[in-house]
Coordinates of C-alpha atoms and ligand atoms in Angstrom, one line a residue:
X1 CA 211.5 219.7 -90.7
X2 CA 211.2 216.8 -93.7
X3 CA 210.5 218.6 -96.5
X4 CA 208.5 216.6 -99.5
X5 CA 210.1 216.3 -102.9
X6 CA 208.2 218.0 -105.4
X7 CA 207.8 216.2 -108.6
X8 CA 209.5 217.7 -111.7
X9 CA 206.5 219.2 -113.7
X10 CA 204.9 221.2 -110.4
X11 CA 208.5 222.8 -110.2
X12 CA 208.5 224.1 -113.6
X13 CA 204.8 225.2 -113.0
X14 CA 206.3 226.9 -110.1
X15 CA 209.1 228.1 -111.6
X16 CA 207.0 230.0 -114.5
X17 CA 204.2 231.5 -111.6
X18 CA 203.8 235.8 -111.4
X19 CA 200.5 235.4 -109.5
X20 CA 199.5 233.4 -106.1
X21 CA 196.8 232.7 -104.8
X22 CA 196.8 231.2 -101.3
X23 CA 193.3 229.1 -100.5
X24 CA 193.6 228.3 -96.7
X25 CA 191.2 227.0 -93.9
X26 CA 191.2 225.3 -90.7
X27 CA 194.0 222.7 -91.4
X28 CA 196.7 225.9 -91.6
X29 CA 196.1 226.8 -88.1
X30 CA 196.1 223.1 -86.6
X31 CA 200.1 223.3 -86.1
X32 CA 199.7 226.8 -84.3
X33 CA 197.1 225.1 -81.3
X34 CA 194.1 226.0 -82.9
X35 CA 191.9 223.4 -83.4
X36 CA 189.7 222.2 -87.0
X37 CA 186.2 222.1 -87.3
X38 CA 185.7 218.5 -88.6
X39 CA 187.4 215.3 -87.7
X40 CA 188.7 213.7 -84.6
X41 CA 189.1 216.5 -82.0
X42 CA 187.3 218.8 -84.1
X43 CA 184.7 221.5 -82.7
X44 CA 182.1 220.0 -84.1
X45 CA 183.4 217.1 -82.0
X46 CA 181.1 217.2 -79.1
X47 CA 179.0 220.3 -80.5
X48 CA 176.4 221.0 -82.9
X49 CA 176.8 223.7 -85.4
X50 CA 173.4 224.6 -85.6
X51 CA 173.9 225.6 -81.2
X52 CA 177.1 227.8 -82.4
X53 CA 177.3 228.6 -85.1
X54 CA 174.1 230.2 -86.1
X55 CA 171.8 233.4 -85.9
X56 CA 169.1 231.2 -84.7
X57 CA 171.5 230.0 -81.8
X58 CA 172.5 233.3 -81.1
X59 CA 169.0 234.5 -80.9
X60 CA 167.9 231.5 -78.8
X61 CA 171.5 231.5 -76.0
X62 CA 173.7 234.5 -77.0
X63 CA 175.4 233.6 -73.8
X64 CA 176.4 230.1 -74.9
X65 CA 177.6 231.3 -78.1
X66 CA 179.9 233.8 -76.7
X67 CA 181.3 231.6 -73.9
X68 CA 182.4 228.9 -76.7
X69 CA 183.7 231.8 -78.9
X70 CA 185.7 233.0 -75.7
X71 CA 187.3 229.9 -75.2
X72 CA 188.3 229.8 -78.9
X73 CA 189.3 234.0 -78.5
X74 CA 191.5 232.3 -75.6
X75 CA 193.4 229.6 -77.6
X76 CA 193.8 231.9 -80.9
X77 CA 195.5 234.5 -78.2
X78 CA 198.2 232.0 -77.2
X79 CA 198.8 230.5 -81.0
X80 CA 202.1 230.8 -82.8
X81 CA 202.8 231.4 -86.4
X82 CA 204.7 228.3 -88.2
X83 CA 206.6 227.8 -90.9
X84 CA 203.8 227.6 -93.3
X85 CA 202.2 231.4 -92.5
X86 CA 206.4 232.4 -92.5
X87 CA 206.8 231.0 -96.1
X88 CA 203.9 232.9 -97.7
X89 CA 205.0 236.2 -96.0
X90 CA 208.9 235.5 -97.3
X91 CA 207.2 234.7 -100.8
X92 CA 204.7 238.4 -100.3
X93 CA 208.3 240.2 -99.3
X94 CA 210.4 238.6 -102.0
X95 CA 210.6 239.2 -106.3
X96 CA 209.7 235.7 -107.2
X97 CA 206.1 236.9 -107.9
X98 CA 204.2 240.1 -108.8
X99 CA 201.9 239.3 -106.5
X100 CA 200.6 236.7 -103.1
X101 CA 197.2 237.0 -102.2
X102 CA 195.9 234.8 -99.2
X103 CA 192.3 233.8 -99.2
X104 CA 191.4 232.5 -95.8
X105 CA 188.2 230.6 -94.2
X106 CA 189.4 230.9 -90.9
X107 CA 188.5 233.8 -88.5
X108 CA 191.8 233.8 -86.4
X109 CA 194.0 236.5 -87.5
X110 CA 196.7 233.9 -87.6
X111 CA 198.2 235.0 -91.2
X112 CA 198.1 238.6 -90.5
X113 CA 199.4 238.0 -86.8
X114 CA 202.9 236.0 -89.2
X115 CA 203.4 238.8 -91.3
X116 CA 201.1 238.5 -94.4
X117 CA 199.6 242.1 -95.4
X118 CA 197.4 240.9 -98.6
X119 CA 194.4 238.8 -97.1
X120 CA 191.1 238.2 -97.7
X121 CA 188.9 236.7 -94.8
X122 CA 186.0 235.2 -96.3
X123 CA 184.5 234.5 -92.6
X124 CA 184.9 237.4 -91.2
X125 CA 187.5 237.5 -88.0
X126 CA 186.9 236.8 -84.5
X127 CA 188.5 239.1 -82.5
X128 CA 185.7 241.6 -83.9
X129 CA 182.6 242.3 -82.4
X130 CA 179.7 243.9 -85.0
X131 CA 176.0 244.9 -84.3
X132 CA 173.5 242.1 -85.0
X133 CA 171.0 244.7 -86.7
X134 CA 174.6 246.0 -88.7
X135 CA 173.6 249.3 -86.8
X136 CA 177.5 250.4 -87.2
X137 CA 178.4 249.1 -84.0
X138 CA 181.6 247.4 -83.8
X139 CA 184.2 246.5 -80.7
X140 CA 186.6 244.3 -79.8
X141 CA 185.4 240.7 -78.8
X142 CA 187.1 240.7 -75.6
X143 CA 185.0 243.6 -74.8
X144 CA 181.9 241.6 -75.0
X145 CA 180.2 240.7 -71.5
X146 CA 178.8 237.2 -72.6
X147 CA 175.8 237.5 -69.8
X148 CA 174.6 240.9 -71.7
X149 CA 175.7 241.7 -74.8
X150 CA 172.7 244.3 -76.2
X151 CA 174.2 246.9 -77.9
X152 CA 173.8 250.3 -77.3
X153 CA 171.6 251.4 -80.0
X154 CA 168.9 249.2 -78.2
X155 CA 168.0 247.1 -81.3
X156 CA 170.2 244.5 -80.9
X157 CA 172.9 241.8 -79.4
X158 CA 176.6 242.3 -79.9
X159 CA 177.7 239.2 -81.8
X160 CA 181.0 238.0 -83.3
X161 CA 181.8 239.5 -86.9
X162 CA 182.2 236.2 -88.3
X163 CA 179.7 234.1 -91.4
X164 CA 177.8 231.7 -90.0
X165 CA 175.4 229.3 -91.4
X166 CA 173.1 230.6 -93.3
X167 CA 174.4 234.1 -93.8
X168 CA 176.0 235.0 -97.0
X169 CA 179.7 236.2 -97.6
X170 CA 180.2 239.7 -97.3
X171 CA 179.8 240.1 -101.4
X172 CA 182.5 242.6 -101.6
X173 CA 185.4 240.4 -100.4
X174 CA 183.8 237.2 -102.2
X175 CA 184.1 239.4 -105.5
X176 CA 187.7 240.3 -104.7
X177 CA 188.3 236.6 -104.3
X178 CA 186.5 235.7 -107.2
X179 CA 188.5 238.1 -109.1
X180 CA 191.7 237.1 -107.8
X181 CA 191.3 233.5 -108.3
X182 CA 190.5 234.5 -111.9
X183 CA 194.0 236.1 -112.6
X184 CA 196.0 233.5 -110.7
X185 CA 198.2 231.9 -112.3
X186 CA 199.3 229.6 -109.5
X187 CA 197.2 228.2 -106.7
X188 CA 197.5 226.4 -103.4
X189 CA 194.8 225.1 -101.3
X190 CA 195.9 224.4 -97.9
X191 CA 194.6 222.8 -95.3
X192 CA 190.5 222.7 -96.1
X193 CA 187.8 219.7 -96.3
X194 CA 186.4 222.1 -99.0
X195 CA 182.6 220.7 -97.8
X196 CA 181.6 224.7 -97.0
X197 CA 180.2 226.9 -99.5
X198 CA 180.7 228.7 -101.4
X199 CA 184.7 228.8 -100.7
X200 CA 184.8 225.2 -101.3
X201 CA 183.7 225.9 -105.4
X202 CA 186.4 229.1 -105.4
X203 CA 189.6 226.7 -106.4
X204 CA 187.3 225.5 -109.1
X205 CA 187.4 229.4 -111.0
X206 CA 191.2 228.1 -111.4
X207 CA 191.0 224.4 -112.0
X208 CA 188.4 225.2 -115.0
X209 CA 191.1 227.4 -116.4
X210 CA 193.9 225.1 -116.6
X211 CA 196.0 226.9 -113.8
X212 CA 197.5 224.8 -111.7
X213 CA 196.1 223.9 -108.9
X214 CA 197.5 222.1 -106.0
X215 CA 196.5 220.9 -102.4
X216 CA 198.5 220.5 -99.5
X217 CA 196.2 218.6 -96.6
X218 CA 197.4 215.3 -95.0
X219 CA 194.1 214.1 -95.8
X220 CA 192.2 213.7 -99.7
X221 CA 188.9 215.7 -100.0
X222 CA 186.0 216.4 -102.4
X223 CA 188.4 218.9 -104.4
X224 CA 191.7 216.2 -104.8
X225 CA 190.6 214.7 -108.0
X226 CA 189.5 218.0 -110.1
X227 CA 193.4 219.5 -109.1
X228 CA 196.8 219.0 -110.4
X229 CA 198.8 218.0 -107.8
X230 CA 198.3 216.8 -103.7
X231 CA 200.9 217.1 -101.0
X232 CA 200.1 215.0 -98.2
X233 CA 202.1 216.6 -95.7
X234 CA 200.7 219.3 -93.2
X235 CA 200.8 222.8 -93.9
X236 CA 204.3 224.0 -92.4
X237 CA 206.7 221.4 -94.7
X238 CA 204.2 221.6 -97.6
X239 CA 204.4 225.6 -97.9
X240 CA 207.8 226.0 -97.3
X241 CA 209.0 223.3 -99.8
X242 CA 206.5 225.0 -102.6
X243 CA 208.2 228.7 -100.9
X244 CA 211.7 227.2 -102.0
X245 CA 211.1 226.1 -105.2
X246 CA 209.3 229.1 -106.5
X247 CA 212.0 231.4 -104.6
X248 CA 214.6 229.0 -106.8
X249 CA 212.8 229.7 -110.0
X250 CA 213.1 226.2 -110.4
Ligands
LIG1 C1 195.6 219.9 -92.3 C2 196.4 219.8 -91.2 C3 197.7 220.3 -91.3 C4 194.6 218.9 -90.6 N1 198.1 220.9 -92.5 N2 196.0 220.5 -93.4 C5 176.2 224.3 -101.7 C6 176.1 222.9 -101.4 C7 175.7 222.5 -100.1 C8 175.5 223.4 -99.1 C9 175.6 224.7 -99.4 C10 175.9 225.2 -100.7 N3 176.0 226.5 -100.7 C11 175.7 226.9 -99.4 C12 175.5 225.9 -98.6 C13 175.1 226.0 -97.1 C14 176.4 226.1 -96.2 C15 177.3 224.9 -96.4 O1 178.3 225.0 -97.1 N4 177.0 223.8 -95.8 C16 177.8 222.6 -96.0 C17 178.5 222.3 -94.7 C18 176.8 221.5 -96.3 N5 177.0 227.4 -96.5 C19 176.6 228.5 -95.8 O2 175.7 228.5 -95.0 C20 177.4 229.7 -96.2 N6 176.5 230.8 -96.5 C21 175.8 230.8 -97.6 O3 176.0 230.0 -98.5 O4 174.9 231.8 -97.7 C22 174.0 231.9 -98.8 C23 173.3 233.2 -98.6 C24 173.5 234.2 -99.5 C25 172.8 235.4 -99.4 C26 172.1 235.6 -98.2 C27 171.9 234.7 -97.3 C28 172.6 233.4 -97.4 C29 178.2 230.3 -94.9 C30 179.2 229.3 -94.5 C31 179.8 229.9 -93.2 C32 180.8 228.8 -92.6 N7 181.1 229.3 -91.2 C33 182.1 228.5 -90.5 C34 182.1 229.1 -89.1 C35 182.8 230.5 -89.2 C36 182.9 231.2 -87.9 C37 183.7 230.5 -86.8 O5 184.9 230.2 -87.0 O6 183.1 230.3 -85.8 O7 183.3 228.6 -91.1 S1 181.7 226.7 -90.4 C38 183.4 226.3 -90.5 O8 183.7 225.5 -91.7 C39 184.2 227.6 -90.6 C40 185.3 227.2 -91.6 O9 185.8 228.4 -92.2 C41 184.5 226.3 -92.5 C42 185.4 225.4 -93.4 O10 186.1 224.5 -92.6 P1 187.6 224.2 -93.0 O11 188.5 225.4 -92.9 O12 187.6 223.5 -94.3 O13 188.1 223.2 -91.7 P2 187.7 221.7 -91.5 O14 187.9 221.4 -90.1 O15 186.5 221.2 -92.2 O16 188.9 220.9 -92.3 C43 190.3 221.0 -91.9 C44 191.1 220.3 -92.9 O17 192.5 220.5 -92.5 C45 190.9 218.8 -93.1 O18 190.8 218.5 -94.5 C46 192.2 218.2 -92.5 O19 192.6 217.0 -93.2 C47 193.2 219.3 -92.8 N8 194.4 219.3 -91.9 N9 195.7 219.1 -90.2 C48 197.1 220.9 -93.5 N10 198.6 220.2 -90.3

């Protein structure tokens, strides 16, 4: 794997770093199969949020919700870890830093599956099931029949545990992030378009501190020009060469 070169004043902000915070979203799971939401070969490619990704679409066709969130159970279950998820368990394991936290938009599993114990999902996670009516109700999503998926207590439809449009953040686990991303010292945003809210406005918290802020994502977005530094590289080479050179001290 080509690794970037990482210019001289991001290595000696690496080199000083205790706390980490890992932002990450769709663009960290591309190099394991599972697809983005925006851009060529996107979901949205082809699809509408707003007949996915929804209450009101769920209300409307809960089959045709849980068939496309089957097929996307399906892909996540053959997905591999890469070299990205491996670096920010090694830097979780390892002394370099009192502590690695991983903030993630996306509802796979996938840094969990690689090895990474401290995460927050701010989207919830797929593989779960949950009550629509929040009854208590809660299985796994594989467990779902898409054709009829009321749940027992009669009130209402088995749904995937993930934030849609329209739905707020479970406030707990946006509070831990917010909280989080106002000790970092270090941050990395990986891998997001940062157009969705309100996790797009969390690397801000850091940025309007001073902390160093920096983005790894092949492509610029809305965030590059408030942040101090941008890899263009994908995910895998960008986190591992950041891994090395805080592991390095350097
Ligand atoms: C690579 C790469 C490689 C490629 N390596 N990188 C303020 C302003 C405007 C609108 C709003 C606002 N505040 C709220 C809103 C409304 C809305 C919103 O943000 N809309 C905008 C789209 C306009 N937000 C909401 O509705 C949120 N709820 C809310 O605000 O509630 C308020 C409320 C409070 C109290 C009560 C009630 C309501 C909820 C948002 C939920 C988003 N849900 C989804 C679906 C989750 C479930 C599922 O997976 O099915 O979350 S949408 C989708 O987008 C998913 C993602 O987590 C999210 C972000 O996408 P992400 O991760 O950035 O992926 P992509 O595809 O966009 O980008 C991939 C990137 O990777 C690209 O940049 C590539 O270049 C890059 N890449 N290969 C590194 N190898």
């Amino acid at each position: 794997m080509n690794l970037p070169e990482l210019p001289a004043d991001l290595r000696a902000s690496l080199g000083k770093a205790r706390n980490l915070v890992v932002l990450t979203g769709a663009g960290m799971s591309t190099e394991s199969g599972v697809p983005v939401f925006r851009g060529p070969g996107g979901l949205w490619e082809g699809n509408r949020p707003e007949d996915l990704a929804t209450p009101e679409a769920f209300a409307r066709d809960s089959e045709k919700v849980w068939r496309w969130y089957r097929w996307r159970l399906e892909k996540i279950a053959l997905a591999e870890s890469h070299d990205g998820h491996r670096a920010l368990v090694d830097l979780e394991q390892g002394n370099a830093l009192d502590q690695v936290t991983v903030i993630t938009q996306n509802v796979d599993g996938m840094h969990q599956r690689a090895g990474s114990r401290n995460v927050l999902e701010l989207h919830g996670n797929i593989t779960r099931a949950r009550c629509s009516t929040h009854c208590g109700e809660v299985r796994d999503s594989l467990s779902v029949d898409p054709a009829n998926c009321n749940c027992p207590c009669g009130r209402g439809g088995l749904r995937p545990d993930v934030v849609w449009f329209g739905e707020g953040l479970d406030p707990d686990v946006l509070t831990r992030a917010e909280r989080t991303l106002h000790e970092a010292d270090m941050v990395w945003v990986v891998g997001t378009s940062a157009v969705v809210y309100p996790a797009a406005a969390l690397p801000g918290l850091a940025a309007g501190r001073g902390v160093c802020v920096v983005e790894v994502n092949p492509e610029p977005t809305p965030l590059t020009s408030r942040l101090t530094h941008s890899l263009r590289v994908p995910a895998s080479a960008g986190l591992r060469a950041l891994a090395l050179a805080v592991a390095s001290g350097s």
